[in-house]
Amino acid sequence: MNTKTILFTKMHALGNDYILIDETRGEIVKEREKPEFVKKICDRNFGVGGDGVIFVSKSDNLDIKFRIFNADGSEAEMCGNGIRCFAKYVYEKGILRKKRMKVETLAGEKILNLKTKNNLVESIKVDMGLATFKSEKIPVKTKDKTFINKVCKLNDKKIKLSAVNVGNPHTVIFVDEVSRDYAEKIGPVIENHPIFPERTNVNFVKVLNPNEIKMITWERGVGITLACGTGAVASTIVGRKLGKLNKEVTVNLPGGRLKIEIYEKNNKIGAFMEGKATMVFEGILSMPWQ
Ligand SMILES: N[C@H](CCC[C@H](N)C(=O)O)C(=O)O
């Protein structure tokens, strides 16, 4: 069997790190092999290491297509940090030289506005769209139409959960103190709880003041990450819904800060997320795995 080489680019946004592969000139990793490939390349000992893989491909009806796979090989609908990495990648590599991008994702069309200097992308503002609290859309298996501030018993402790979909499913828990240990203990129990048929991301959030929160996320398909863009959006929107937050919120994540700007439209809540992304290194993989 002859080997083939695969070019990849390692990037991160606030330490949430991704491996990007350009499939705009044709498929690089066969569709049915993508989950296994992702699991191997994301392994931090036996592979390159990363929270996931982002595939860049042509879109039939928008500017470009974004796909994101978690480190466990599962495909997610959307990724806030990942799409900022994606925007910087496609712009600086000349794949899509537009400062306003219409991106196709599994969570629908996303509009990105890039700030550039000397042809380099300095920051990216993403319209993350409108959230839904409808249980059937999150999805959450419950007779209740929404799942907000629900008291649940986990490991003999009562905690209050709020579920929301911001393109992908999130659960938000407001805590007195943000603790990685607590997130690692409770996160996987909630991620895999049977009331979440598609699993869920789990956000632990402390409100510092109506314009600032501190949080940590146990991500679906990954575990604890240094930042979660959709988690920051979900936490801010739930906080706004519960009257805890204003419209401009600074989100403090382990890997750094994100700016979230809430908007309200047709009785729904949406958000803009603005932040940077960083290109770390380019690499060459020789396949098949030795
Ligand atoms: N683990 C998430 C996808 C990545 C989201 C996160 N890294 C972000 O920045 O939004 C999910 O399965 O929905």
Short mmCIF file of N, CA, C and O and ligand atoms in Angstrom, two decimals, residues 16 18 51 68 70 74-82 84 128 168-170 199 201 219-222 225 227-231 273, ligand 1:
data_model
loop_
_atom_site.label_atom_id
_atom_site.label_comp_id
_atom_site.label_asym_id
_atom_site.label_seq_id
_atom_site.Cartn_x
_atom_site.Cartn_y
_atom_site.Cartn_z
N ASN A 16 -8.51 26.66 22.64
CA ASN A 16 -9.40 25.61 22.10
C ASN A 16 -8.83 25.30 20.73
O ASN A 16 -8.91 26.14 19.83
N TYR A 18 -7.58 23.30 17.21
CA TYR A 18 -8.14 22.52 16.11
C TYR A 18 -7.11 22.27 15.02
O TYR A 18 -6.17 23.05 14.85
N ASP A 51 -8.49 19.49 20.05
CA ASP A 51 -9.86 19.32 20.55
C ASP A 51 -10.79 18.85 19.45
O ASP A 51 -11.95 18.48 19.70
N ILE A 68 -17.09 20.60 11.56
CA ILE A 68 -16.26 20.41 12.75
C ILE A 68 -16.54 19.05 13.38
O ILE A 68 -17.69 18.65 13.54
N ASN A 70 -15.52 16.66 16.74
CA ASN A 70 -14.91 16.63 18.08
C ASN A 70 -13.83 15.56 18.14
O ASN A 70 -13.80 14.65 17.31
N SER A 74 -17.06 12.51 16.80
CA SER A 74 -18.46 12.91 16.52
C SER A 74 -18.47 14.27 15.80
O SER A 74 -17.64 15.14 16.08
N GLU A 75 -19.40 14.43 14.86
CA GLU A 75 -19.51 15.71 14.14
C GLU A 75 -20.48 16.62 14.88
O GLU A 75 -21.55 16.19 15.28
N ALA A 76 -20.07 17.86 15.09
CA ALA A 76 -20.92 18.85 15.77
C ALA A 76 -21.51 19.81 14.73
O ALA A 76 -21.00 19.93 13.62
N GLU A 77 -22.56 20.48 15.14
CA GLU A 77 -23.26 21.39 14.22
C GLU A 77 -22.51 22.72 14.06
O GLU A 77 -22.56 23.35 13.01
N MET A 78 -21.83 23.13 15.13
CA MET A 78 -21.24 24.48 15.11
C MET A 78 -20.15 24.56 16.17
O MET A 78 -20.11 23.77 17.11
N CYS A 79 -19.25 25.52 15.98
CA CYS A 79 -18.14 25.71 16.94
C CYS A 79 -17.70 27.16 16.86
O CYS A 79 -17.23 27.60 15.80
N GLY A 80 -17.87 27.88 17.94
CA GLY A 80 -17.58 29.32 17.93
C GLY A 80 -16.09 29.60 17.77
O GLY A 80 -15.67 30.40 16.93
N ASN A 81 -15.26 28.91 18.55
CA ASN A 81 -13.81 29.12 18.43
C ASN A 81 -13.29 28.57 17.10
O ASN A 81 -12.46 29.19 16.44
N GLY A 82 -13.84 27.43 16.73
CA GLY A 82 -13.38 26.79 15.49
C GLY A 82 -13.69 27.61 14.25
O GLY A 82 -12.86 27.70 13.33
N ARG A 84 -13.84 30.77 14.05
CA ARG A 84 -12.91 31.92 13.97
C ARG A 84 -11.58 31.47 13.39
O ARG A 84 -10.99 32.14 12.53
N MET A 128 -23.90 34.56 15.77
CA MET A 128 -24.13 33.16 16.14
C MET A 128 -25.59 32.77 15.94
O MET A 128 -25.96 31.61 16.10
N ASN A 168 -25.80 24.21 18.51
CA ASN A 168 -25.49 22.92 19.12
C ASN A 168 -26.09 22.92 20.53
O ASN A 168 -26.41 23.96 21.07
N PRO A 169 -26.25 21.75 21.14
CA PRO A 169 -26.95 21.69 22.43
C PRO A 169 -26.05 22.04 23.61
O PRO A 169 -24.90 21.57 23.68
N HIS A 170 -26.57 22.88 24.50
CA HIS A 170 -25.81 23.28 25.70
C HIS A 170 -26.69 23.22 26.94
O HIS A 170 -27.90 23.45 26.85
N ARG A 199 -26.67 14.00 23.35
CA ARG A 199 -25.72 14.45 24.36
C ARG A 199 -25.78 15.98 24.48
O ARG A 199 -26.66 16.61 23.87
N ASN A 201 -23.27 19.77 25.61
CA ASN A 201 -22.13 20.47 26.22
C ASN A 201 -22.59 20.99 27.57
O ASN A 201 -23.78 21.30 27.73
N GLU A 219 -17.02 19.91 27.32
CA GLU A 219 -17.57 19.86 25.96
C GLU A 219 -17.99 18.45 25.56
O GLU A 219 -17.26 17.47 25.80
N ARG A 220 -19.14 18.38 24.91
CA ARG A 220 -19.58 17.12 24.28
C ARG A 220 -18.49 16.64 23.33
O ARG A 220 -17.99 17.41 22.53
N GLY A 221 -18.12 15.38 23.49
CA GLY A 221 -17.17 14.79 22.55
C GLY A 221 -15.73 15.17 22.76
O GLY A 221 -14.85 14.80 21.97
N VAL A 222 -15.44 15.96 23.81
CA VAL A 222 -14.05 16.39 24.04
C VAL A 222 -13.67 16.27 25.52
O VAL A 222 -12.64 15.67 25.85
N THR A 225 -12.35 21.93 27.99
CA THR A 225 -11.51 22.68 27.05
C THR A 225 -11.15 24.03 27.68
O THR A 225 -11.80 24.47 28.63
N ALA A 227 -11.55 26.80 26.31
CA ALA A 227 -12.57 27.79 25.93
C ALA A 227 -13.61 27.10 25.09
O ALA A 227 -13.30 26.12 24.40
N CYS A 228 -14.83 27.61 25.14
CA CYS A 228 -15.92 27.09 24.30
C CYS A 228 -16.74 28.28 23.84
O CYS A 228 -17.43 28.91 24.65
N GLY A 229 -16.66 28.58 22.54
CA GLY A 229 -17.34 29.78 22.02
C GLY A 229 -18.85 29.65 22.10
O GLY A 229 -19.55 30.54 22.60
N THR A 230 -19.38 28.51 21.64
CA THR A 230 -20.83 28.33 21.71
C THR A 230 -21.27 28.23 23.16
O THR A 230 -22.38 28.63 23.50
N GLY A 231 -20.36 27.74 24.02
CA GLY A 231 -20.68 27.68 25.45
C GLY A 231 -20.79 29.08 26.06
O GLY A 231 -21.68 29.35 26.88
N MET A 273 -20.48 37.08 18.66
CA MET A 273 -19.29 36.70 19.44
C MET A 273 -18.08 37.25 18.69
O MET A 273 -17.98 37.07 17.46
N1 LIG B 1 -18.08 20.13 21.46
C1 LIG B 1 -19.06 20.94 20.72
C2 LIG B 1 -18.42 21.47 19.41
C3 LIG B 1 -17.27 22.45 19.67
C4 LIG B 1 -17.76 23.69 20.34
C5 LIG B 1 -16.70 24.60 20.97
N2 LIG B 1 -15.33 24.21 20.86
C6 LIG B 1 -16.90 26.05 20.56
O1 LIG B 1 -15.93 26.81 20.52
O2 LIG B 1 -18.09 26.42 20.34
C7 LIG B 1 -20.29 20.09 20.39
O3 LIG B 1 -20.17 18.86 20.28
O4 LIG B 1 -21.37 20.70 20.21
#
